[in-house]
């Protein structure tokens, strides 16, 4: 079975040394109940559950997969139901939920670390509770008080699950063209009709009820995305006393057969005049759904981090054991026919690339989580607003950069195994397959990049970015550590600033500039964010004794010399602009394809 030892030391380092969370929690009355002793207990409990319950189901879940049995019946792989019951009974789904409705009110900086462990141990399993958590956030933000009272407690308790139903066969990225209809029934309900595809957890055997959050159009809705409304459509109708009533007229038509996350049921959902209730005001559905999508986008970054961590741990264990060739420096194991491959610099390079990604992405996810917590809990309104702007700027990076780098990291780790990584035996190919989806769903990564450069940079002429750059420069100016990460971070910030000026100028003359440059811009920004994270980690580690801390400084040195230079290559590509992309006639792409 795969190796997984949850990196609790690194998690505690983030909480205590890098982000000094206890000071923040204690300064806020809404978080007064949170202290490090409790948090340590939470992390240790989740570490046990992830390692002992969820990890053993990872491979079998992949091999068995979710199954469709006809008549709308879907089952999850053996063991998932019992694991879900244990997960729900221990209160994990409501860990960050609103205490007014039965949640436990823990901040994102804590729930994030728990989620990381779940994703590391079993990506397919993780999706079931995560979709529920996302749905509760959407309801909390937009639902009526009655809806909150009816649904939230059961969802926090894991008795009922949640989904998000956006995608249709002809409408993925472009939700403005969805066809699902919502016709008023004459009471306070609507009849929802249409087909949604690719719905994660659309049907399964884990819970008594499934609460679908469905995007649909009312009869006279304006065209496009301004005419989308959000509906709550339960699998079983709920009686006034909270008990389950009649089966609603909706069902899974089939499940997808996929490259990875095979234990997660990805369903075609048919709504046939199903009873649904409006959530929030008519035609504001997309905005309400974005509450859920933004949360899920950060969570997809955690899926990438989980894939990276599992791949790294297994590749490092393999590299220490596998004997091939002799070390360049001196024979390490004369009693054996070969030295272990960990002595080869190229194998270390692959492992270190993954290690950089694991530690920088964990730190970055924590940084974004801190902004989410500040925007939600801070008593200072200006502070909360600034944090909200920071979340808006960084969410597309947390989703797309972390998942792009995660696929690279998992492939590097697979490469450490040579041919043994390509065959099923060691489980590395599963990690690559599972991690791949995170680049696609919740808005494909190219769309995240458009969001960053178009909405979060160009639309406000770089204002959010300037504030972020000011924070980075201020942090570096106050660093006590003496380390090359300082200058490297300042250089990266200067490159991004110059690059942004160039791209904003080019946008006015080249129509495809944002679309053609956004992905490279996002990657350049991602490396700047990683540089800032390493600067924070170095500052937290530089004056402490022990290998854990000195290795942090070494990893930062590796990052500066061996990875950060990529930022400048991406910057050069952005500066070149979109002309060489758009220069081709359409006929070039149609050659030999029809
Ligand atoms: C396993 C799985 C689980 C999923 N779970 C859910 C779920 O729970 N709920 C749900 O509603 N959906 C879900 N989805 C759907 C997922 O969110 C969509 O697949 C995704 O948003 C992309 O939509 P699409 O597949 O239709 O691709 P398209 O929108 O057709 O895009 C195809 C390509 O074109 C690019 N593109 C599109 N428009 C533009 C543009 N304007 N500019 C530049 N590039 C563009 C995209 O980046 C992409 O590379 C899931 C999908 C999968 C595979």
Coordinates of C-alpha atoms and ligand atoms in Angstrom, one line a residue:
X1 CA 0.0 0.0 0.0
X2 CA 1.0 3.6 -0.6
X3 CA 3.0 5.4 2.1
X4 CA 1.4 8.4 3.7
X5 CA 2.5 10.1 6.8
X6 CA 0.6 13.4 7.2
X7 CA 3.1 16.3 7.4
X8 CA 2.0 17.5 10.8
X9 CA 5.3 19.2 11.5
X10 CA 5.0 21.4 8.4
X11 CA 1.4 22.2 9.2
X12 CA 2.3 23.3 12.7
X13 CA 5.2 25.3 11.3
X14 CA 2.8 27.1 9.0
X15 CA 0.3 27.8 11.8
X16 CA 2.7 28.8 14.6
X17 CA 5.8 30.2 12.9
X18 CA 4.8 31.5 9.5
X19 CA 1.3 32.8 10.2
X20 CA 1.3 33.2 14.0
X21 CA -2.3 32.2 14.0
X22 CA -3.0 32.2 17.7
X23 CA -2.5 36.0 17.9
X24 CA -5.0 36.5 15.1
X25 CA -7.5 34.1 16.7
X26 CA -7.2 35.6 20.1
X27 CA -7.7 39.1 18.8
X28 CA -11.1 38.1 17.3
X29 CA -14.1 37.3 19.5
X30 CA -15.7 35.1 16.9
X31 CA -12.6 32.9 17.0
X32 CA -11.9 33.0 20.7
X33 CA -12.8 29.3 21.0
X34 CA -9.9 28.3 18.7
X35 CA -6.6 27.5 20.3
X36 CA -3.6 25.5 19.3
X37 CA -4.3 22.6 21.7
X38 CA -7.7 22.1 20.1
X39 CA -6.2 22.5 16.6
X40 CA -3.4 20.0 17.3
X41 CA -6.0 17.5 18.4
X42 CA -8.0 18.1 15.2
X43 CA -5.0 17.7 13.0
X44 CA -4.0 14.5 14.8
X45 CA -7.4 13.0 14.6
X46 CA -7.7 13.8 10.9
X47 CA -4.2 12.4 10.3
X48 CA -5.3 9.1 11.8
X49 CA -8.5 9.0 9.8
X50 CA -6.8 9.9 6.5
X51 CA -4.0 7.3 7.0
X52 CA -5.9 4.4 8.6
X53 CA -9.3 4.7 6.9
X54 CA -9.2 6.7 3.7
X55 CA -5.8 5.8 2.3
X56 CA -6.6 2.0 2.4
X57 CA -9.7 2.7 0.2
X58 CA -7.8 4.7 -2.4
X59 CA -6.6 1.9 -4.6
X60 CA -9.6 -0.3 -4.2
X61 CA -11.9 2.6 -4.9
X62 CA -10.0 3.2 -8.1
X63 CA -10.2 -0.4 -9.2
X64 CA -13.9 -0.9 -8.3
X65 CA -15.1 2.6 -9.2
X66 CA -18.5 4.1 -8.6
X67 CA -21.1 1.9 -10.3
X68 CA -24.4 2.6 -12.1
X69 CA -27.0 -0.1 -11.7
X70 CA -29.8 1.3 -13.9
X71 CA -33.0 3.0 -12.7
X72 CA -31.0 5.9 -11.3
X73 CA -29.2 3.7 -8.7
X74 CA -25.5 4.5 -8.1
X75 CA -23.2 2.9 -5.6
X76 CA -19.8 4.0 -4.3
X77 CA -16.9 1.6 -4.0
X78 CA -16.8 -0.9 -1.1
X79 CA -15.9 0.8 2.1
X80 CA -16.8 4.3 1.1
X81 CA -20.2 4.2 2.9
X82 CA -18.7 3.1 6.2
X83 CA -15.8 5.6 5.9
X84 CA -18.3 8.4 5.1
X85 CA -20.4 7.5 8.1
X86 CA -17.3 7.6 10.3
X87 CA -16.2 10.9 8.7
X88 CA -19.7 12.5 9.2
X89 CA -20.2 11.2 12.7
X90 CA -16.9 12.7 13.8
X91 CA -18.2 16.1 12.7
X92 CA -15.7 16.8 9.8
X93 CA -18.3 18.1 7.4
X94 CA -19.5 20.8 9.8
X95 CA -16.0 21.7 11.0
X96 CA -16.0 25.2 9.4
X97 CA -19.8 25.5 9.4
X98 CA -21.9 28.2 11.0
X99 CA -22.5 27.4 14.7
X100 CA -26.0 28.9 14.5
X101 CA -27.0 25.9 12.3
X102 CA -24.9 23.2 14.0
X103 CA -21.5 23.9 12.5
X104 CA -18.4 24.2 14.6
X105 CA -17.1 27.6 13.3
X106 CA -13.5 26.7 12.8
X107 CA -11.5 29.0 10.5
X108 CA -10.4 28.1 7.0
X109 CA -6.8 27.9 8.1
X110 CA -7.7 24.8 10.1
X111 CA -10.3 23.2 7.8
X112 CA -7.9 23.6 5.0
X113 CA -5.3 21.5 6.6
X114 CA -7.8 18.8 7.4
X115 CA -9.0 18.9 3.7
X116 CA -5.5 18.6 2.5
X117 CA -5.1 15.3 4.4
X118 CA -8.3 13.9 3.0
X119 CA -7.3 14.8 -0.6
X120 CA -3.9 13.3 -0.1
X121 CA -5.3 10.0 1.2
X122 CA -8.1 9.6 -1.3
X123 CA -9.0 12.2 -3.9
X124 CA -12.2 10.5 -5.0
X125 CA -13.6 10.2 -1.4
X126 CA -12.7 13.8 -0.6
X127 CA -15.0 15.1 -3.3
X128 CA -18.2 13.8 -1.6
X129 CA -17.9 15.8 1.6
X130 CA -16.3 18.8 -0.2
X131 CA -19.2 19.3 -2.5
X132 CA -21.5 19.2 0.6
X133 CA -19.4 21.9 2.3
X134 CA -19.4 24.0 -0.8
X135 CA -23.2 23.8 -1.0
X136 CA -23.6 24.8 2.6
X137 CA -21.5 27.9 2.0
X138 CA -23.7 28.8 -1.0
X139 CA -26.9 28.3 1.1
X140 CA -25.4 30.3 4.0
X141 CA -24.7 33.2 1.7
X142 CA -27.9 33.3 -0.3
X143 CA -30.7 31.1 1.1
X144 CA -33.7 32.3 3.1
X145 CA -33.7 31.7 6.9
X146 CA -36.3 28.9 6.5
X147 CA -34.1 27.2 3.9
X148 CA -31.0 27.5 6.2
X149 CA -33.0 26.1 9.1
X150 CA -34.3 23.2 7.0
X151 CA -31.1 22.1 5.3
X152 CA -27.9 23.2 6.9
X153 CA -27.9 21.2 10.1
X154 CA -28.5 17.9 8.2
X155 CA -25.9 18.8 5.7
X156 CA -23.3 19.6 8.3
X157 CA -24.1 16.3 10.0
X158 CA -23.5 14.4 6.7
X159 CA -27.1 13.0 6.8
X160 CA -27.7 14.9 3.5
X161 CA -25.2 15.7 0.8
X162 CA -25.0 18.6 -1.6
X163 CA -24.1 19.0 -5.3
X164 CA -23.6 21.8 -7.8
X165 CA -25.5 21.3 -11.0
X166 CA -24.2 23.8 -13.6
X167 CA -22.8 22.0 -16.6
X168 CA -25.0 20.9 -19.6
X169 CA -24.0 19.0 -22.7
X170 CA -23.7 22.2 -24.8
X171 CA -22.8 24.6 -21.9
X172 CA -19.6 24.2 -19.8
X173 CA -17.5 27.3 -19.5
X174 CA -20.3 29.4 -21.1
X175 CA -23.1 29.1 -18.6
X176 CA -25.1 31.9 -20.2
X177 CA -26.4 29.4 -22.8
X178 CA -27.8 26.8 -20.3
X179 CA -31.3 25.4 -21.3
X180 CA -32.6 24.0 -18.0
X181 CA -36.0 25.6 -17.3
X182 CA -37.6 26.6 -14.1
X183 CA -41.4 27.2 -14.5
X184 CA -43.4 28.6 -11.5
X185 CA -45.8 26.0 -10.0
X186 CA -48.2 28.7 -8.7
X187 CA -47.1 28.2 -5.1
X188 CA -43.6 29.1 -3.9
X189 CA -42.0 26.2 -5.9
X190 CA -40.8 25.8 -9.5
X191 CA -40.8 22.9 -11.9
X192 CA -37.2 22.2 -13.0
X193 CA -36.6 20.4 -16.3
X194 CA -33.4 19.8 -18.1
X195 CA -30.3 17.7 -18.2
X196 CA -27.1 18.4 -16.3
X197 CA -23.9 16.5 -17.0
X198 CA -20.7 15.7 -15.1
X199 CA -22.4 16.2 -11.7
X200 CA -20.0 15.1 -9.0
X201 CA -21.9 13.1 -6.4
X202 CA -25.1 13.6 -8.3
X203 CA -26.3 10.2 -7.0
X204 CA -24.7 7.8 -4.5
X205 CA -25.5 5.6 -1.6
X206 CA -23.8 7.6 1.2
X207 CA -26.6 9.8 2.5
X208 CA -30.4 9.7 3.0
X209 CA -30.9 12.8 0.8
X210 CA -29.0 14.8 -1.8
X211 CA -29.6 18.5 -2.1
X212 CA -28.9 19.7 -5.6
X213 CA -28.1 23.3 -6.3
X214 CA -29.2 23.8 -9.9
X215 CA -28.7 26.7 -12.3
X216 CA -31.8 27.2 -14.5
X217 CA -33.7 29.9 -16.4
X218 CA -37.2 31.2 -15.6
X219 CA -39.6 31.7 -18.5
X220 CA -39.0 35.4 -19.1
X221 CA -35.3 35.5 -18.0
X222 CA -33.0 37.9 -19.8
X223 CA -30.7 36.2 -22.3
X224 CA -27.2 35.1 -21.2
X225 CA -25.6 35.0 -17.8
X226 CA -27.8 37.8 -16.5
X227 CA -30.8 35.5 -16.7
X228 CA -29.6 32.6 -14.6
X229 CA -31.3 31.7 -11.3
X230 CA -30.3 29.2 -8.6
X231 CA -32.7 26.5 -7.3
X232 CA -32.5 24.1 -4.4
X233 CA -33.8 20.8 -5.7
X234 CA -33.8 17.9 -3.2
X235 CA -33.7 14.2 -4.2
X236 CA -36.4 13.6 -1.6
X237 CA -38.8 16.4 -0.7
X238 CA -38.6 17.5 2.9
X239 CA -41.7 17.7 5.1
X240 CA -42.5 20.6 7.4
X241 CA -41.1 18.6 10.4
X242 CA -37.8 17.9 8.6
X243 CA -38.6 14.3 7.8
X244 CA -38.2 13.0 4.2
X245 CA -41.3 13.0 1.9
X246 CA -41.9 11.9 -1.7
X247 CA -39.1 11.2 -4.2
X248 CA -38.6 14.2 -6.4
X249 CA -38.8 13.7 -10.2
X250 CA -35.1 13.7 -10.9
X251 CA -32.6 10.8 -11.4
X252 CA -29.2 9.9 -12.5
X253 CA -29.3 8.7 -16.1
X254 CA -25.7 7.3 -16.1
X255 CA -22.3 7.9 -14.8
X256 CA -19.1 8.8 -16.7
X257 CA -16.2 6.4 -17.2
X258 CA -13.2 8.6 -16.5
X259 CA -9.4 8.8 -16.6
X260 CA -9.2 9.2 -12.8
X261 CA -11.1 9.8 -9.6
X262 CA -13.0 6.7 -10.5
X263 CA -14.5 6.3 -7.0
X264 CA -16.3 9.7 -7.4
X265 CA -19.6 9.3 -9.1
X266 CA -19.8 11.8 -12.0
X267 CA -23.4 11.7 -13.1
X268 CA -25.7 12.7 -15.8
X269 CA -28.7 14.2 -13.9
X270 CA -32.1 14.3 -15.5
X271 CA -34.6 16.8 -14.0
X272 CA -38.2 16.1 -15.1
X273 CA -40.4 18.8 -13.7
X274 CA -38.6 18.3 -10.4
X275 CA -39.8 20.5 -7.5
X276 CA -37.3 23.2 -6.7
X277 CA -37.1 26.4 -4.7
X278 CA -35.4 29.7 -5.6
X279 CA -32.3 30.5 -3.6
X280 CA -31.7 34.2 -3.5
X281 CA -33.4 36.6 -5.9
X282 CA -34.4 35.6 -9.5
X283 CA -31.6 36.1 -12.1
X284 CA -28.8 36.3 -9.4
X285 CA -28.0 32.6 -9.6
X286 CA -24.5 32.9 -11.0
X287 CA -23.4 35.3 -8.3
X288 CA -24.8 33.0 -5.6
X289 CA -23.1 30.0 -7.2
X290 CA -19.8 31.9 -7.3
X291 CA -19.7 31.7 -3.5
X292 CA -19.6 27.9 -3.9
X293 CA -17.3 28.0 -6.9
X294 CA -14.7 30.3 -5.3
X295 CA -14.6 28.0 -2.3
X296 CA -14.3 25.0 -4.5
X297 CA -11.6 26.6 -6.6
X298 CA -9.3 27.1 -3.5
X299 CA -10.2 23.5 -2.6
X300 CA -9.1 22.3 -6.0
X301 CA -5.7 23.8 -5.2
X302 CA -5.7 21.5 -2.2
X303 CA -6.5 18.5 -4.4
X304 CA -3.3 19.4 -6.3
X305 CA -1.4 19.7 -3.1
X306 CA -2.7 16.3 -1.9
X307 CA -1.6 14.7 -5.1
X308 CA 1.8 16.2 -4.8
X309 CA 2.3 15.2 -1.2
X310 CA 1.3 11.6 -1.8
X311 CA 3.4 11.3 -4.9
X312 CA 6.4 12.9 -3.2
X313 CA 6.3 10.6 -0.2
X314 CA 6.1 7.5 -2.2
X315 CA 8.7 8.6 -4.7
X316 CA 11.1 9.5 -1.9
X317 CA 10.6 6.1 -0.2
X318 CA 11.2 4.3 -3.6
X319 CA 14.3 6.4 -4.4
X320 CA 15.9 5.5 -1.1
X321 CA 15.4 1.8 -1.8
X322 CA 15.8 1.2 -5.5
X323 CA 19.4 0.3 -6.5
X324 CA 20.6 1.3 -9.9
X325 CA 24.1 2.5 -10.9
X326 CA 26.7 4.0 -8.7
X327 CA 26.8 7.4 -7.1
X328 CA 28.8 10.1 -9.0
X329 CA 30.7 11.0 -5.8
X330 CA 31.6 7.7 -4.3
X331 CA 30.3 4.2 -4.0
X332 CA 27.6 4.3 -1.3
X333 CA 26.7 0.6 -0.8
X334 CA 29.8 -1.5 -1.7
X335 CA 28.1 -4.6 -0.3
X336 CA 25.3 -4.3 -2.9
X337 CA 25.5 -4.4 -6.7
X338 CA 24.2 -0.8 -7.0
X339 CA 23.6 2.3 -5.0
X340 CA 20.1 3.6 -4.4
X341 CA 18.9 6.1 -7.0
X342 CA 18.5 8.8 -4.3
X343 CA 22.3 9.5 -4.8
X344 CA 21.7 10.6 -8.4
X345 CA 21.4 14.3 -8.8
X346 CA 18.7 14.0 -11.4
X347 CA 16.5 11.9 -9.2
X348 CA 16.9 14.4 -6.4
X349 CA 16.0 17.2 -8.8
X350 CA 12.7 15.5 -9.5
X351 CA 12.0 14.9 -5.8
X352 CA 13.0 18.5 -4.9
X353 CA 10.7 19.9 -7.6
X354 CA 7.8 18.1 -6.0
X355 CA 8.9 19.0 -2.5
X356 CA 9.1 22.7 -3.5
X357 CA 5.5 22.4 -4.9
X358 CA 4.2 20.7 -1.8
X359 CA 5.7 23.2 0.7
X360 CA 5.1 26.4 -1.3
X361 CA 1.6 25.4 -2.3
X362 CA 0.7 24.5 1.3
X363 CA 2.0 27.9 2.4
X364 CA 0.1 29.6 -0.4
X365 CA -3.1 27.8 0.4
X366 CA -2.7 28.9 4.0
X367 CA -2.0 32.4 3.0
X368 CA -5.3 32.5 0.9
X369 CA -7.1 30.8 3.8
X370 CA -5.9 33.5 6.1
X371 CA -7.3 36.1 3.7
X372 CA -10.6 34.2 3.7
X373 CA -10.6 34.2 7.5
X374 CA -9.8 37.9 7.7
X375 CA -12.5 38.8 5.3
X376 CA -15.0 36.7 7.3
X377 CA -14.0 37.3 10.9
X378 CA -12.0 40.5 11.1
X379 CA -13.7 43.2 13.2
X380 CA -12.0 46.0 11.2
X381 CA -14.1 46.7 8.1
X382 CA -11.1 48.1 6.1
X383 CA -9.0 45.0 6.9
X384 CA -11.9 42.7 5.9
X385 CA -12.3 44.5 2.6
X386 CA -8.6 44.4 1.8
X387 CA -8.6 40.7 2.5
X388 CA -11.6 40.2 0.2
X389 CA -9.8 42.0 -2.6
X390 CA -6.7 39.8 -2.0
X391 CA -8.9 36.6 -2.1
X392 CA -10.4 37.8 -5.5
X393 CA -6.9 38.4 -6.9
X394 CA -5.4 35.1 -5.7
X395 CA -8.2 32.6 -6.1
X396 CA -7.5 31.9 -9.8
X397 CA -3.9 31.4 -8.9
X398 CA -4.7 29.1 -6.0
X399 CA -6.9 27.0 -8.4
X400 CA -4.9 27.0 -11.6
X401 CA -1.2 27.4 -10.6
X402 CA -1.4 24.9 -7.8
X403 CA -3.1 22.3 -10.0
X404 CA -0.8 22.8 -13.0
X405 CA 2.2 22.5 -10.8
X406 CA 0.7 19.5 -9.1
X407 CA 0.4 17.6 -12.3
X408 CA 4.0 18.4 -13.1
X409 CA 5.0 17.2 -9.6
X410 CA 3.1 14.0 -9.7
X411 CA 4.6 13.2 -13.1
X412 CA 8.1 14.0 -11.8
X413 CA 7.5 11.6 -9.0
X414 CA 6.1 8.9 -11.4
X415 CA 9.3 9.4 -13.4
X416 CA 11.4 8.5 -10.3
X417 CA 9.9 5.0 -10.5
X418 CA 10.9 4.6 -14.2
X419 CA 8.8 1.9 -15.8
X420 CA 7.5 0.9 -12.4
X421 CA 5.7 4.2 -12.2
X422 CA 3.9 3.5 -15.5
X423 CA 2.5 0.2 -14.4
X424 CA -0.3 -0.1 -11.8
X425 CA 1.6 -1.9 -9.1
X426 CA 3.0 1.1 -7.2
X427 CA 0.0 3.3 -7.6
X428 CA 1.9 6.2 -9.1
X429 CA -0.1 6.2 -12.3
X430 CA -3.3 6.5 -10.3
X431 CA -2.0 9.6 -8.5
X432 CA -1.3 11.2 -11.9
X433 CA -4.7 10.2 -13.3
X434 CA -6.6 11.5 -10.2
X435 CA -4.7 14.8 -10.0
X436 CA -5.3 15.6 -13.7
X437 CA -9.0 16.5 -13.3
X438 CA -8.2 19.4 -10.9
X439 CA -6.9 21.4 -13.9
X440 CA -10.2 21.0 -15.7
X441 CA -13.2 21.2 -13.4
X442 CA -14.4 24.3 -11.4
X443 CA -13.5 26.3 -14.5
X444 CA -10.7 25.1 -16.7
X445 CA -7.3 26.5 -15.8
X446 CA -7.2 28.7 -19.0
X447 CA -10.5 30.3 -17.8
X448 CA -8.9 30.9 -14.4
X449 CA -6.1 32.8 -16.1
X450 CA -8.6 34.9 -18.0
X451 CA -10.3 35.7 -14.7
X452 CA -6.9 36.8 -13.3
X453 CA -5.7 38.9 -16.1
X454 CA -9.1 40.2 -17.4
X455 CA -11.2 40.7 -14.3
X456 CA -8.7 40.9 -11.4
X457 CA -5.9 42.9 -13.1
X458 CA -7.1 44.7 -16.3
X459 CA -10.6 45.7 -15.0
X460 CA -9.1 47.7 -12.0
X461 CA -5.9 48.7 -13.9
X462 CA -3.8 46.6 -11.6
X463 CA -5.0 48.1 -8.3
X464 CA -5.4 44.8 -6.4
X465 CA -2.0 43.8 -7.7
X466 CA -0.3 47.0 -6.6
X467 CA -1.6 46.4 -3.1
X468 CA -0.2 42.9 -3.1
X469 CA 3.2 44.0 -4.5
X470 CA 3.3 46.6 -1.7
X471 CA 2.7 43.9 0.9
X472 CA 5.4 41.7 -0.6
X473 CA 8.0 44.6 -0.7
X474 CA 7.1 45.7 2.8
X475 CA 7.5 42.1 4.1
X476 CA 10.9 41.7 2.4
X477 CA 12.1 45.1 3.7
X478 CA 11.4 44.0 7.2
X479 CA 13.0 40.6 6.9
X480 CA 15.8 39.8 9.4
X481 CA 16.9 36.7 7.6
X482 CA 20.0 36.9 5.4
X483 CA 19.0 34.8 2.4
X484 CA 19.0 35.1 -1.4
X485 CA 15.2 34.7 -1.4
X486 CA 15.0 38.4 -0.5
X487 CA 16.5 39.8 -3.6
X488 CA 15.0 37.1 -5.7
X489 CA 11.5 38.1 -4.5
X490 CA 12.1 41.8 -5.1
X491 CA 13.3 41.0 -8.6
X492 CA 10.2 38.8 -9.2
X493 CA 7.9 41.6 -8.0
X494 CA 9.7 44.2 -10.3
X495 CA 9.3 41.8 -13.3
X496 CA 5.6 41.3 -12.6
X497 CA 5.1 45.1 -12.2
X498 CA 6.8 45.8 -15.5
X499 CA 5.1 43.0 -17.2
X500 CA 1.7 44.2 -16.1
X501 CA 2.4 47.7 -17.4
X502 CA 3.3 46.2 -20.8
X503 CA 0.4 43.8 -21.0
X504 CA -2.1 46.5 -20.0
X505 CA -0.8 48.8 -22.7
X506 CA -1.0 46.0 -25.3
X507 CA -4.6 45.2 -24.4
X508 CA -5.8 48.4 -25.9
X509 CA -4.4 47.6 -29.4
X510 CA -4.6 43.9 -29.6
X511 CA -8.1 42.3 -29.2
X512 CA -6.8 38.8 -28.3
X513 CA -4.0 40.0 -25.9
X514 CA -5.7 38.9 -22.7
X515 CA -6.8 35.5 -24.1
X516 CA -3.4 34.9 -25.6
X517 CA -1.2 35.9 -22.7
X518 CA -3.3 35.0 -19.6
X519 CA -1.9 31.5 -18.9
X520 CA 1.7 32.7 -19.0
X521 CA 0.8 35.7 -17.0
X522 CA -0.8 33.5 -14.4
X523 CA 2.3 31.2 -14.2
X524 CA 4.6 34.2 -13.8
X525 CA 2.3 35.4 -11.0
X526 CA 2.3 31.9 -9.5
X527 CA 6.1 31.9 -9.2
X528 CA 6.0 35.3 -7.6
X529 CA 3.5 34.0 -5.1
X530 CA 5.8 31.0 -4.4
X531 CA 8.8 33.4 -3.9
X532 CA 6.8 35.4 -1.4
X533 CA 5.8 32.1 0.4
X534 CA 9.5 31.0 0.6
X535 CA 10.4 34.5 1.9
X536 CA 7.9 34.0 4.7
X537 CA 9.1 30.5 5.4
X538 CA 12.7 31.6 5.5
X539 CA 11.9 34.4 7.8
X540 CA 10.1 32.0 10.1
X541 CA 12.9 29.5 10.0
X542 CA 16.2 31.4 9.9
X543 CA 16.7 31.9 13.6
X544 CA 15.7 28.4 14.7
X545 CA 17.9 25.4 15.4
X546 CA 17.4 22.0 13.8
X547 CA 17.4 20.2 10.5
X548 CA 13.7 21.0 9.9
X549 CA 14.5 24.7 9.8
X550 CA 17.9 24.5 8.0
X551 CA 16.3 22.4 5.3
X552 CA 13.6 25.0 4.8
X553 CA 16.4 27.5 4.0
X554 CA 18.0 25.0 1.6
X555 CA 14.8 24.3 -0.2
X556 CA 14.4 28.1 -0.6
X557 CA 17.9 28.2 -2.1
X558 CA 16.9 25.4 -4.5
X559 CA 13.7 27.3 -5.5
X560 CA 15.6 30.5 -6.2
X561 CA 18.2 28.9 -8.4
X562 CA 16.4 26.0 -10.0
X563 CA 12.7 27.0 -10.3
X564 CA 12.2 30.8 -10.0
X565 CA 14.0 31.6 -13.3
X566 CA 10.9 30.2 -15.0
X567 CA 9.1 33.3 -14.0
X568 CA 11.2 35.3 -16.4
X569 CA 10.6 32.9 -19.3
X570 CA 6.8 33.3 -18.8
X571 CA 7.2 37.1 -18.6
X572 CA 9.1 37.1 -21.9
X573 CA 6.3 35.1 -23.5
X574 CA 3.7 37.5 -22.2
X575 CA 5.7 40.5 -23.6
X576 CA 5.8 38.8 -27.0
X577 CA 2.0 39.0 -26.9
X578 CA -0.7 37.4 -28.9
X579 CA 0.3 38.3 -32.5
X580 CA 2.2 35.1 -33.2
X581 CA -0.8 33.1 -32.0
X582 CA -3.4 34.9 -34.0
X583 CA -1.3 35.2 -37.1
X584 CA -2.4 31.9 -38.5
X585 CA -5.4 31.6 -40.9
X586 CA -8.2 29.4 -39.7
X587 CA -7.4 27.1 -42.7
X588 CA -4.1 26.2 -41.0
X589 CA -6.0 24.4 -38.3
X590 CA -8.4 22.7 -40.7
X591 CA -5.7 21.0 -42.7
X592 CA -6.1 17.2 -42.7
X593 CA -8.8 17.3 -40.0
X594 CA -11.9 16.9 -42.1
Ligands
LIG1 C1 -14.9 14.6 -13.5 C2 -15.7 15.9 -13.6 C3 -16.5 16.4 -12.6 C4 -17.2 17.5 -12.7 N1 -18.0 18.0 -11.7 C5 -18.9 19.0 -12.0 C6 -19.9 19.3 -11.1 O1 -20.0 18.7 -10.0 N2 -20.9 20.2 -11.4 C7 -20.8 20.9 -12.6 O2 -21.7 21.7 -12.9 N3 -19.8 20.6 -13.5 C8 -18.9 19.7 -13.3 N4 -17.9 19.3 -14.2 C9 -17.9 20.1 -15.4 C10 -16.6 21.0 -15.5 O3 -16.7 22.0 -14.6 C11 -16.5 21.4 -17.0 O4 -16.0 20.3 -17.7 C12 -15.6 22.6 -17.2 O5 -16.1 23.7 -16.6 C13 -15.3 22.9 -18.6 O6 -16.4 22.8 -19.4 P1 -16.5 21.9 -20.7 O7 -16.0 20.6 -20.4 O8 -17.8 22.1 -21.3 O9 -15.4 22.6 -21.7 P2 -15.6 23.8 -22.7 O10 -16.3 24.9 -22.0 O11 -16.2 23.3 -23.9 O12 -14.1 24.3 -22.9 C14 -13.2 23.5 -23.8 C15 -11.9 24.3 -23.8 O13 -12.0 25.6 -24.4 C16 -11.5 26.6 -23.5 N5 -12.4 27.8 -23.5 C17 -13.7 27.8 -23.4 N6 -14.2 29.1 -23.5 C18 -13.1 29.9 -23.6 C19 -12.8 31.3 -23.7 N7 -13.8 32.1 -23.7 N8 -11.6 31.7 -23.9 C20 -10.5 30.8 -23.9 N9 -10.7 29.5 -23.8 C21 -11.9 29.0 -23.7 C22 -11.5 25.9 -22.1 O14 -10.5 26.5 -21.3 C23 -11.2 24.5 -22.4 O15 -9.8 24.2 -22.5 C24 -17.1 18.2 -14.0 C25 -16.3 17.7 -15.0 C26 -15.7 16.6 -14.9 C27 -14.9 16.0 -16.0

